[in-house]
């Protein structure tokens, strides 16, 4: 059984158990005399979120320090229905309602810029590039809510090492899909599409920075950024770009969509910092989705989202009030 399931047997993940279980059940039944009748009586297999081969991902326990939060994972239903993915609309329910149109195969990721081995990676080769493991990360949105999600993927550093950054590579920019045919939200000028994000190279190389392909032991649902996204657990959620199509290694701090949209509200670093309030939302506390009711007392937000022991050193000597 998958680790995530063992740890918390409450995840309502019907599609995880359905295909395999139904097939086995069918085999047994087919051996019987009433095979035909029994088959007709079986319910149709529930649709997996993707024509997914990742449903068999081994949830290997991560050895990366800080990678397994002890907090209770957010129910799957909440993590997949309360989302920010503006390409599909700005309401929290829009991504779940509209991301069904996202085509996740074929999918390629272009790696370019300051690397010795630029090229185009097919999603299938990215899936095989390194061993997948499960990471239970807290994700905090700048809007003041948070979730705890068992992601499946591997450290972005694995890919970075393969493409061999040159000495000029100091930052990494992540470009995500912008296709009007698949993404109704692009009609709105709320952001300057495509959605772009960036990290300093050492942040991108940090073992906690995850290239995620799945969650809760399954392929990523479209609304959570299929077929691959970044998860940077010590930064606000918006640094974790979804549905990535290009990774560029550059020498100068790259443009990011949120910074461009509202430079006074969103800085490049965007480390979770309870001492620096967003102009519209306090960053001192947060509400855990699916757990804290609307009227529950909010829980305190931790510096670097609680990952300070692992990442604090990256920012030694920086004024994090100025470089927010
Ligand atoms: N391409 C893209 N990636 C994105 C966003 C987006 O609008 N578009 N929203 C970000 C924000 S603000 C948050 S909080 C997280 C939410 O991730 P989740 O919906 O999987 O919880 O995704 C981030 N990645
Ligand atoms: Mo967010």
mmCIF file of C-alpha atoms and ligand atoms in Angstrom:
data_model
loop_
_atom_site.group_PDB
_atom_site.id
_atom_site.type_symbol
_atom_site.label_atom_id
_atom_site.label_comp_id
_atom_site.label_asym_id
_atom_site.label_seq_id
_atom_site.Cartn_x
_atom_site.Cartn_y
_atom_site.Cartn_z
ATOM 1 C CA UNK A 1 0.000 0.000 0.000
ATOM 2 C CA UNK A 2 1.100 3.502 -0.660
ATOM 3 C CA UNK A 3 2.791 5.404 2.168
ATOM 4 C CA UNK A 4 0.337 8.283 2.042
ATOM 5 C CA UNK A 5 -2.519 5.858 2.454
ATOM 6 C CA UNK A 6 -0.823 4.110 5.358
ATOM 7 C CA UNK A 7 -0.194 7.312 7.217
ATOM 8 C CA UNK A 8 -3.697 8.618 6.876
ATOM 9 C CA UNK A 9 -6.262 6.102 5.780
ATOM 10 C CA UNK A 10 -8.864 8.830 5.400
ATOM 11 C CA UNK A 11 -7.821 10.162 1.991
ATOM 12 C CA UNK A 12 -10.844 9.844 -0.205
ATOM 13 C CA UNK A 13 -8.965 8.772 -3.307
ATOM 14 C CA UNK A 14 -11.353 6.494 -5.140
ATOM 15 C CA UNK A 15 -9.456 6.543 -8.412
ATOM 16 C CA UNK A 16 -6.351 5.175 -6.719
ATOM 17 C CA UNK A 17 -8.003 1.945 -5.750
ATOM 18 C CA UNK A 18 -10.389 1.644 -8.631
ATOM 19 C CA UNK A 19 -8.569 0.501 -11.752
ATOM 20 C CA UNK A 20 -6.403 -2.193 -10.172
ATOM 21 C CA UNK A 21 -9.099 -3.412 -7.815
ATOM 22 C CA UNK A 22 -11.691 -3.635 -10.542
ATOM 23 C CA UNK A 23 -9.352 -5.518 -12.840
ATOM 24 C CA UNK A 24 -8.532 -8.043 -10.129
ATOM 25 C CA UNK A 25 -12.157 -8.412 -9.223
ATOM 26 C CA UNK A 26 -12.977 -8.955 -12.875
ATOM 27 C CA UNK A 27 -10.347 -11.658 -13.279
ATOM 28 C CA UNK A 28 -11.775 -13.539 -10.342
ATOM 29 C CA UNK A 29 -15.267 -13.209 -11.640
ATOM 30 C CA UNK A 30 -14.341 -14.191 -15.158
ATOM 31 C CA UNK A 31 -13.184 -17.527 -13.792
ATOM 32 C CA UNK A 32 -16.721 -18.182 -12.602
ATOM 33 C CA UNK A 33 -19.568 -19.580 -14.605
ATOM 34 C CA UNK A 34 -21.598 -16.407 -14.435
ATOM 35 C CA UNK A 35 -18.746 -14.359 -15.836
ATOM 36 C CA UNK A 36 -20.706 -12.520 -18.457
ATOM 37 C CA UNK A 37 -23.571 -11.605 -16.188
ATOM 38 C CA UNK A 38 -21.210 -10.557 -13.406
ATOM 39 C CA UNK A 39 -19.171 -8.333 -15.684
ATOM 40 C CA UNK A 40 -22.288 -6.539 -16.795
ATOM 41 C CA UNK A 41 -23.220 -5.965 -13.172
ATOM 42 C CA UNK A 42 -19.866 -4.399 -12.237
ATOM 43 C CA UNK A 43 -19.850 -0.646 -12.009
ATOM 44 C CA UNK A 44 -17.819 1.092 -14.702
ATOM 45 C CA UNK A 45 -14.324 1.873 -13.410
ATOM 46 C CA UNK A 46 -14.203 5.391 -12.029
ATOM 47 C CA UNK A 47 -12.295 7.729 -14.306
ATOM 48 C CA UNK A 48 -8.731 8.292 -13.129
ATOM 49 C CA UNK A 49 -7.800 11.985 -13.249
ATOM 50 C CA UNK A 50 -5.478 11.178 -16.149
ATOM 51 C CA UNK A 51 -4.815 8.315 -18.485
ATOM 52 C CA UNK A 52 -2.331 7.870 -15.712
ATOM 53 C CA UNK A 53 0.512 5.431 -15.455
ATOM 54 C CA UNK A 54 1.620 7.222 -12.342
ATOM 55 C CA UNK A 55 -1.045 5.625 -10.205
ATOM 56 C CA UNK A 56 1.602 3.019 -9.395
ATOM 57 C CA UNK A 57 4.198 5.543 -8.261
ATOM 58 C CA UNK A 58 6.201 4.095 -5.421
ATOM 59 C CA UNK A 59 5.884 6.458 -2.470
ATOM 60 C CA UNK A 60 9.446 6.096 -1.303
ATOM 61 C CA UNK A 61 10.111 7.803 2.022
ATOM 62 C CA UNK A 62 12.200 10.864 1.489
ATOM 63 C CA UNK A 63 15.552 11.236 3.198
ATOM 64 C CA UNK A 64 15.709 14.984 2.471
ATOM 65 C CA UNK A 65 15.685 16.826 5.815
ATOM 66 C CA UNK A 66 12.355 18.560 6.377
ATOM 67 C CA UNK A 67 10.628 16.719 3.543
ATOM 68 C CA UNK A 68 8.028 14.937 5.672
ATOM 69 C CA UNK A 69 5.814 17.367 7.544
ATOM 70 C CA UNK A 70 4.139 15.837 10.571
ATOM 71 C CA UNK A 71 1.022 17.950 10.007
ATOM 72 C CA UNK A 72 -2.118 16.152 8.976
ATOM 73 C CA UNK A 73 -2.478 16.072 5.181
ATOM 74 C CA UNK A 74 -5.315 18.145 3.766
ATOM 75 C CA UNK A 75 -8.203 16.008 2.508
ATOM 76 C CA UNK A 76 -7.746 15.217 -1.181
ATOM 77 C CA UNK A 77 -11.147 16.715 -1.982
ATOM 78 C CA UNK A 78 -10.089 20.076 -0.537
ATOM 79 C CA UNK A 79 -6.628 20.078 -2.125
ATOM 80 C CA UNK A 80 -8.204 19.504 -5.549
ATOM 81 C CA UNK A 81 -11.155 21.899 -5.328
ATOM 82 C CA UNK A 82 -9.696 25.015 -3.672
ATOM 83 C CA UNK A 83 -6.977 26.162 -6.053
ATOM 84 C CA UNK A 84 -5.171 29.083 -7.583
ATOM 85 C CA UNK A 85 -4.501 28.540 -11.282
ATOM 86 C CA UNK A 86 -5.441 31.793 -12.954
ATOM 87 C CA UNK A 87 -5.143 30.332 -16.450
ATOM 88 C CA UNK A 88 -8.473 28.683 -15.652
ATOM 89 C CA UNK A 89 -10.091 31.592 -13.830
ATOM 90 C CA UNK A 90 -9.565 33.528 -10.625
ATOM 91 C CA UNK A 91 -12.147 31.869 -8.382
ATOM 92 C CA UNK A 92 -10.905 29.107 -6.126
ATOM 93 C CA UNK A 93 -13.374 26.715 -7.742
ATOM 94 C CA UNK A 94 -12.477 27.645 -11.348
ATOM 95 C CA UNK A 95 -9.454 25.355 -11.811
ATOM 96 C CA UNK A 96 -11.370 22.239 -10.750
ATOM 97 C CA UNK A 97 -14.288 23.265 -12.947
ATOM 98 C CA UNK A 98 -12.332 24.205 -16.073
ATOM 99 C CA UNK A 99 -8.925 22.511 -16.089
ATOM 100 C CA UNK A 100 -10.404 19.406 -17.680
ATOM 101 C CA UNK A 101 -9.517 20.954 -21.049
ATOM 102 C CA UNK A 102 -5.796 20.914 -20.262
ATOM 103 C CA UNK A 103 -4.053 18.413 -22.533
ATOM 104 C CA UNK A 104 -1.124 16.912 -20.641
ATOM 105 C CA UNK A 105 0.135 14.587 -23.414
ATOM 106 C CA UNK A 106 2.204 15.044 -25.443
ATOM 107 C CA UNK A 107 4.135 17.463 -23.215
ATOM 108 C CA UNK A 108 7.654 18.792 -23.475
ATOM 109 C CA UNK A 109 9.826 21.008 -21.323
ATOM 110 C CA UNK A 110 12.459 23.147 -23.008
ATOM 111 C CA UNK A 111 15.667 23.702 -21.059
ATOM 112 C CA UNK A 112 17.658 26.648 -22.369
ATOM 113 C CA UNK A 113 20.034 29.466 -21.555
ATOM 114 C CA UNK A 114 23.162 29.157 -19.478
ATOM 115 C CA UNK A 115 23.528 25.361 -19.563
ATOM 116 C CA UNK A 116 25.994 23.071 -21.283
ATOM 117 C CA UNK A 117 23.225 20.686 -22.252
ATOM 118 C CA UNK A 118 20.210 22.636 -23.467
ATOM 119 C CA UNK A 119 17.409 20.633 -25.027
ATOM 120 C CA UNK A 120 13.826 19.526 -25.065
ATOM 121 C CA UNK A 121 12.690 16.991 -22.514
ATOM 122 C CA UNK A 122 9.718 14.806 -23.177
ATOM 123 C CA UNK A 123 7.492 14.301 -20.129
ATOM 124 C CA UNK A 124 8.081 10.555 -20.327
ATOM 125 C CA UNK A 125 11.845 11.005 -20.017
ATOM 126 C CA UNK A 126 11.408 13.469 -17.166
ATOM 127 C CA UNK A 127 9.308 10.903 -15.334
ATOM 128 C CA UNK A 128 12.199 8.461 -15.590
ATOM 129 C CA UNK A 129 15.018 10.877 -14.843
ATOM 130 C CA UNK A 130 15.199 10.126 -11.126
ATOM 131 C CA UNK A 131 13.497 8.027 -8.468
ATOM 132 C CA UNK A 132 10.213 9.513 -7.327
ATOM 133 C CA UNK A 133 9.620 10.033 -3.663
ATOM 134 C CA UNK A 134 6.844 11.332 -1.524
ATOM 135 C CA UNK A 135 7.270 14.698 0.207
ATOM 136 C CA UNK A 136 4.697 15.991 2.622
ATOM 137 C CA UNK A 137 4.962 19.763 2.346
ATOM 138 C CA UNK A 138 3.024 22.624 3.814
ATOM 139 C CA UNK A 139 2.023 25.094 1.107
ATOM 140 C CA UNK A 140 1.044 28.577 2.238
ATOM 141 C CA UNK A 141 -0.695 31.017 -0.048
ATOM 142 C CA UNK A 142 -0.046 34.719 0.432
ATOM 143 C CA UNK A 143 -3.816 35.077 0.783
ATOM 144 C CA UNK A 144 -3.598 33.551 4.252
ATOM 145 C CA UNK A 145 -4.548 29.911 3.818
ATOM 146 C CA UNK A 146 -2.450 26.794 3.792
ATOM 147 C CA UNK A 147 -2.593 23.117 2.950
ATOM 148 C CA UNK A 148 -0.490 20.036 3.653
ATOM 149 C CA UNK A 149 0.016 17.943 0.556
ATOM 150 C CA UNK A 150 1.813 14.641 -0.006
ATOM 151 C CA UNK A 151 3.520 15.435 -3.291
ATOM 152 C CA UNK A 152 5.281 12.906 -5.495
ATOM 153 C CA UNK A 153 8.370 13.867 -7.439
ATOM 154 C CA UNK A 154 12.093 14.411 -7.094
ATOM 155 C CA UNK A 155 14.383 17.321 -6.303
ATOM 156 C CA UNK A 156 14.669 19.794 -9.159
ATOM 157 C CA UNK A 157 18.424 19.580 -8.500
ATOM 158 C CA UNK A 158 18.410 16.166 -10.197
ATOM 159 C CA UNK A 159 17.408 17.760 -13.493
ATOM 160 C CA UNK A 160 19.644 20.788 -12.994
ATOM 161 C CA UNK A 161 22.693 18.568 -12.529
ATOM 162 C CA UNK A 162 21.902 16.733 -15.762
ATOM 163 C CA UNK A 163 21.766 19.914 -17.848
ATOM 164 C CA UNK A 164 24.986 21.317 -16.353
ATOM 165 C CA UNK A 165 24.537 25.037 -15.671
ATOM 166 C CA UNK A 166 27.439 27.200 -16.827
ATOM 167 C CA UNK A 167 29.279 29.572 -14.528
ATOM 168 C CA UNK A 168 27.004 32.375 -15.745
ATOM 169 C CA UNK A 169 23.811 30.730 -14.489
ATOM 170 C CA UNK A 170 22.720 32.607 -11.381
ATOM 171 C CA UNK A 171 18.935 32.410 -11.660
ATOM 172 C CA UNK A 172 16.354 30.053 -13.087
ATOM 173 C CA UNK A 173 13.155 31.175 -14.761
ATOM 174 C CA UNK A 174 10.131 28.883 -15.043
ATOM 175 C CA UNK A 175 7.709 29.482 -17.892
ATOM 176 C CA UNK A 176 4.314 27.816 -17.720
ATOM 177 C CA UNK A 177 1.850 26.916 -20.460
ATOM 178 C CA UNK A 178 -0.186 29.717 -22.022
ATOM 179 C CA UNK A 179 -2.578 28.285 -24.589
ATOM 180 C CA UNK A 180 -5.820 30.139 -25.186
ATOM 181 C CA UNK A 181 -7.406 27.072 -26.723
ATOM 182 C CA UNK A 182 -7.045 25.144 -23.477
ATOM 183 C CA UNK A 183 -7.067 27.888 -20.873
ATOM 184 C CA UNK A 184 -10.136 30.103 -20.688
ATOM 185 C CA UNK A 185 -8.551 32.336 -18.031
ATOM 186 C CA UNK A 186 -6.043 33.730 -20.541
ATOM 187 C CA UNK A 187 -8.800 35.936 -21.941
ATOM 188 C CA UNK A 188 -8.511 37.974 -18.768
ATOM 189 C CA UNK A 189 -5.557 40.361 -18.556
ATOM 190 C CA UNK A 190 -5.249 39.739 -14.823
ATOM 191 C CA UNK A 191 -1.646 38.627 -15.421
ATOM 192 C CA UNK A 192 0.781 39.134 -18.274
ATOM 193 C CA UNK A 193 0.784 35.624 -19.771
ATOM 194 C CA UNK A 194 2.553 33.279 -19.755
ATOM 195 C CA UNK A 195 2.800 32.913 -15.999
ATOM 196 C CA UNK A 196 6.507 33.095 -15.168
ATOM 197 C CA UNK A 197 8.361 32.536 -11.925
ATOM 198 C CA UNK A 198 11.968 32.518 -10.874
ATOM 199 C CA UNK A 199 14.413 31.327 -8.265
ATOM 200 C CA UNK A 200 18.032 32.013 -7.497
ATOM 201 C CA UNK A 201 20.141 29.063 -8.644
ATOM 202 C CA UNK A 202 20.972 28.023 -5.079
ATOM 203 C CA UNK A 203 17.259 28.054 -4.190
ATOM 204 C CA UNK A 204 16.495 25.978 -7.251
ATOM 205 C CA UNK A 205 19.281 23.548 -6.283
ATOM 206 C CA UNK A 206 18.077 23.189 -2.688
ATOM 207 C CA UNK A 207 16.999 19.575 -2.108
ATOM 208 C CA UNK A 208 13.591 20.703 -0.780
ATOM 209 C CA UNK A 209 12.733 22.319 -4.136
ATOM 210 C CA UNK A 210 10.571 19.678 -5.721
ATOM 211 C CA UNK A 211 9.690 18.934 -9.301
ATOM 212 C CA UNK A 212 6.304 17.358 -8.687
ATOM 213 C CA UNK A 213 4.450 14.992 -11.003
ATOM 214 C CA UNK A 214 1.908 13.643 -8.573
ATOM 215 C CA UNK A 215 0.197 13.993 -5.238
ATOM 216 C CA UNK A 216 -1.532 11.581 -2.854
ATOM 217 C CA UNK A 217 0.148 8.758 -4.768
ATOM 218 C CA UNK A 218 -1.499 9.729 -8.036
ATOM 219 C CA UNK A 219 -0.782 11.741 -11.138
ATOM 220 C CA UNK A 220 -1.274 15.467 -10.534
ATOM 221 C CA UNK A 221 -4.837 16.483 -11.218
ATOM 222 C CA UNK A 222 -4.936 19.176 -13.916
ATOM 223 C CA UNK A 223 -6.033 21.843 -11.458
ATOM 224 C CA UNK A 224 -2.928 21.225 -9.354
ATOM 225 C CA UNK A 225 -0.530 21.785 -12.234
ATOM 226 C CA UNK A 226 -0.332 18.659 -14.372
ATOM 227 C CA UNK A 227 1.751 17.197 -15.765
ATOM 228 C CA UNK A 228 4.549 18.799 -13.773
ATOM 229 C CA UNK A 229 4.970 21.752 -11.457
ATOM 230 C CA UNK A 230 7.364 23.190 -8.980
ATOM 231 C CA UNK A 231 6.831 23.074 -5.233
ATOM 232 C CA UNK A 232 8.990 25.422 -3.174
ATOM 233 C CA UNK A 233 7.693 24.857 0.353
ATOM 234 C CA UNK A 234 9.343 27.785 2.151
ATOM 235 C CA UNK A 235 7.985 30.362 -0.293
ATOM 236 C CA UNK A 236 4.449 31.570 -0.891
ATOM 237 C CA UNK A 237 2.398 29.294 -3.101
ATOM 238 C CA UNK A 238 2.692 31.512 -6.139
ATOM 239 C CA UNK A 239 6.401 30.699 -6.478
ATOM 240 C CA UNK A 240 5.363 27.123 -7.283
ATOM 241 C CA UNK A 241 4.550 27.388 -10.986
ATOM 242 C CA UNK A 242 2.112 24.891 -12.479
ATOM 243 C CA UNK A 243 2.221 23.155 -15.846
ATOM 244 C CA UNK A 244 5.789 24.143 -16.681
ATOM 245 C CA UNK A 245 6.908 24.195 -20.322
ATOM 246 C CA UNK A 246 10.263 25.940 -20.168
ATOM 247 C CA UNK A 247 13.149 26.261 -17.726
ATOM 248 C CA UNK A 248 15.636 29.014 -18.518
ATOM 249 C CA UNK A 249 18.991 29.472 -16.825
ATOM 250 C CA UNK A 250 19.943 33.139 -16.802
ATOM 251 C CA UNK A 251 22.566 35.465 -15.369
ATOM 252 C CA UNK A 252 20.193 38.228 -14.204
ATOM 253 C CA UNK A 253 17.221 38.106 -11.884
ATOM 254 C CA UNK A 254 14.367 37.148 -14.213
ATOM 255 C CA UNK A 255 10.953 38.732 -14.542
ATOM 256 C CA UNK A 256 8.162 37.095 -12.563
ATOM 257 C CA UNK A 257 4.451 37.519 -13.291
ATOM 258 C CA UNK A 258 3.370 38.621 -9.825
ATOM 259 C CA UNK A 259 6.177 41.111 -9.455
ATOM 260 C CA UNK A 260 5.289 42.564 -12.838
ATOM 261 C CA UNK A 261 1.595 42.743 -11.939
ATOM 262 C CA UNK A 262 2.051 44.409 -8.532
ATOM 263 C CA UNK A 263 5.664 45.225 -7.645
ATOM 264 C CA UNK A 264 4.770 46.662 -4.257
ATOM 265 C CA UNK A 265 2.836 43.557 -3.251
ATOM 266 C CA UNK A 266 5.048 40.771 -4.563
ATOM 267 C CA UNK A 267 8.794 40.682 -4.411
ATOM 268 C CA UNK A 268 11.111 38.291 -6.213
ATOM 269 C CA UNK A 269 12.007 36.283 -3.119
ATOM 270 C CA UNK A 270 8.547 35.862 -1.617
ATOM 271 C CA UNK A 271 9.778 33.816 1.303
ATOM 272 C CA UNK A 272 7.028 33.072 3.786
ATOM 273 C CA UNK A 273 7.658 35.744 6.393
ATOM 274 C CA UNK A 274 5.115 36.447 9.141
ATOM 275 C CA UNK A 275 6.853 39.765 9.881
ATOM 276 C CA UNK A 276 6.297 41.272 6.456
ATOM 277 C CA UNK A 277 2.632 41.817 5.754
ATOM 278 C CA UNK A 278 1.231 41.850 2.271
ATOM 279 C CA UNK A 279 -0.583 45.190 1.757
ATOM 280 C CA UNK A 280 -3.913 43.385 1.644
ATOM 281 C CA UNK A 281 -3.420 40.342 3.865
ATOM 282 C CA UNK A 282 -1.693 39.781 7.173
ATOM 283 C CA UNK A 283 1.032 37.194 6.929
ATOM 284 C CA UNK A 284 1.140 36.572 10.684
ATOM 285 C CA UNK A 285 -1.440 33.784 10.734
ATOM 286 C CA UNK A 286 -3.064 31.305 8.394
ATOM 287 C CA UNK A 287 -6.116 29.102 8.031
ATOM 288 C CA UNK A 288 -5.570 25.432 7.209
ATOM 289 C CA UNK A 289 -7.942 24.490 4.407
ATOM 290 C CA UNK A 290 -10.241 21.574 5.209
ATOM 291 C CA UNK A 291 -9.317 21.667 8.882
ATOM 292 C CA UNK A 292 -9.769 25.133 10.385
ATOM 293 C CA UNK A 293 -13.358 26.319 10.038
ATOM 294 C CA UNK A 294 -14.056 29.869 8.922
ATOM 295 C CA UNK A 295 -14.451 30.951 12.523
ATOM 296 C CA UNK A 296 -11.602 28.950 14.007
ATOM 297 C CA UNK A 297 -8.716 30.877 15.462
ATOM 298 C CA UNK A 298 -6.035 31.137 12.815
ATOM 299 C CA UNK A 299 -2.721 29.413 13.416
ATOM 300 C CA UNK A 300 0.523 31.373 13.524
ATOM 301 C CA UNK A 301 2.549 31.391 10.339
ATOM 302 C CA UNK A 302 6.137 30.263 10.786
ATOM 303 C CA UNK A 303 9.213 31.919 9.328
ATOM 304 C CA UNK A 304 10.043 30.275 5.987
ATOM 305 C CA UNK A 305 6.811 28.330 6.482
ATOM 306 C CA UNK A 306 8.587 26.256 9.148
ATOM 307 C CA UNK A 307 11.528 25.296 6.928
ATOM 308 C CA UNK A 308 13.937 27.778 8.515
ATOM 309 C CA UNK A 309 16.361 25.105 9.792
ATOM 310 C CA UNK A 310 16.763 23.859 6.215
ATOM 311 C CA UNK A 311 16.765 27.086 4.207
ATOM 312 C CA UNK A 312 17.505 29.994 6.574
ATOM 313 C CA UNK A 313 21.174 29.855 5.637
ATOM 314 C CA UNK A 314 20.366 30.737 2.021
ATOM 315 C CA UNK A 315 19.368 34.226 3.153
ATOM 316 C CA UNK A 316 22.060 34.960 5.701
ATOM 317 C CA UNK A 317 22.921 38.644 5.612
ATOM 318 C CA UNK A 318 19.909 39.640 3.510
ATOM 319 C CA UNK A 319 17.418 42.235 4.698
ATOM 320 C CA UNK A 320 14.231 40.227 4.186
ATOM 321 C CA UNK A 321 12.015 43.253 4.822
ATOM 322 C CA UNK A 322 13.544 45.008 1.843
ATOM 323 C CA UNK A 323 14.063 41.904 -0.281
ATOM 324 C CA UNK A 324 10.624 40.430 0.295
HETATM 325 N N1 LIG B 1 0.711 28.475 -13.831
HETATM 326 C C1 LIG B 1 0.280 28.865 -12.608
HETATM 327 N N2 LIG B 1 0.900 28.380 -11.522
HETATM 328 C C2 LIG B 1 0.479 28.755 -10.275
HETATM 329 C C3 LIG B 1 -0.597 29.676 -10.115
HETATM 330 C C4 LIG B 1 -1.236 30.163 -11.302
HETATM 331 O O1 LIG B 1 -2.178 30.963 -11.252
HETATM 332 N N3 LIG B 1 -0.772 29.732 -12.514
HETATM 333 N N4 LIG B 1 -0.980 30.058 -8.853
HETATM 334 C C5 LIG B 1 0.008 29.932 -7.772
HETATM 335 C C6 LIG B 1 -0.558 30.157 -6.454
HETATM 336 S S1 LIG B 1 -0.965 31.769 -6.067
HETATM 337 C C7 LIG B 1 -0.680 29.167 -5.523
HETATM 338 S S2 LIG B 1 -1.173 29.508 -3.929
HETATM 339 C C8 LIG B 1 -0.404 27.751 -5.879
HETATM 340 C C9 LIG B 1 -1.611 26.904 -5.531
HETATM 341 O O2 LIG B 1 -1.360 25.544 -5.739
HETATM 342 P P1 LIG B 1 -2.518 24.473 -5.470
HETATM 343 O O3 LIG B 1 -3.751 24.968 -6.183
HETATM 344 O O4 LIG B 1 -2.030 23.189 -6.016
HETATM 345 O O5 LIG B 1 -2.744 24.438 -4.000
HETATM 346 O O6 LIG B 1 -0.107 27.590 -7.255
HETATM 347 C C10 LIG B 1 0.736 28.581 -7.820
HETATM 348 N N5 LIG B 1 1.109 28.231 -9.178
HETATM 349 MO MO1 LIG B 2 -1.243 31.903 -3.759
#
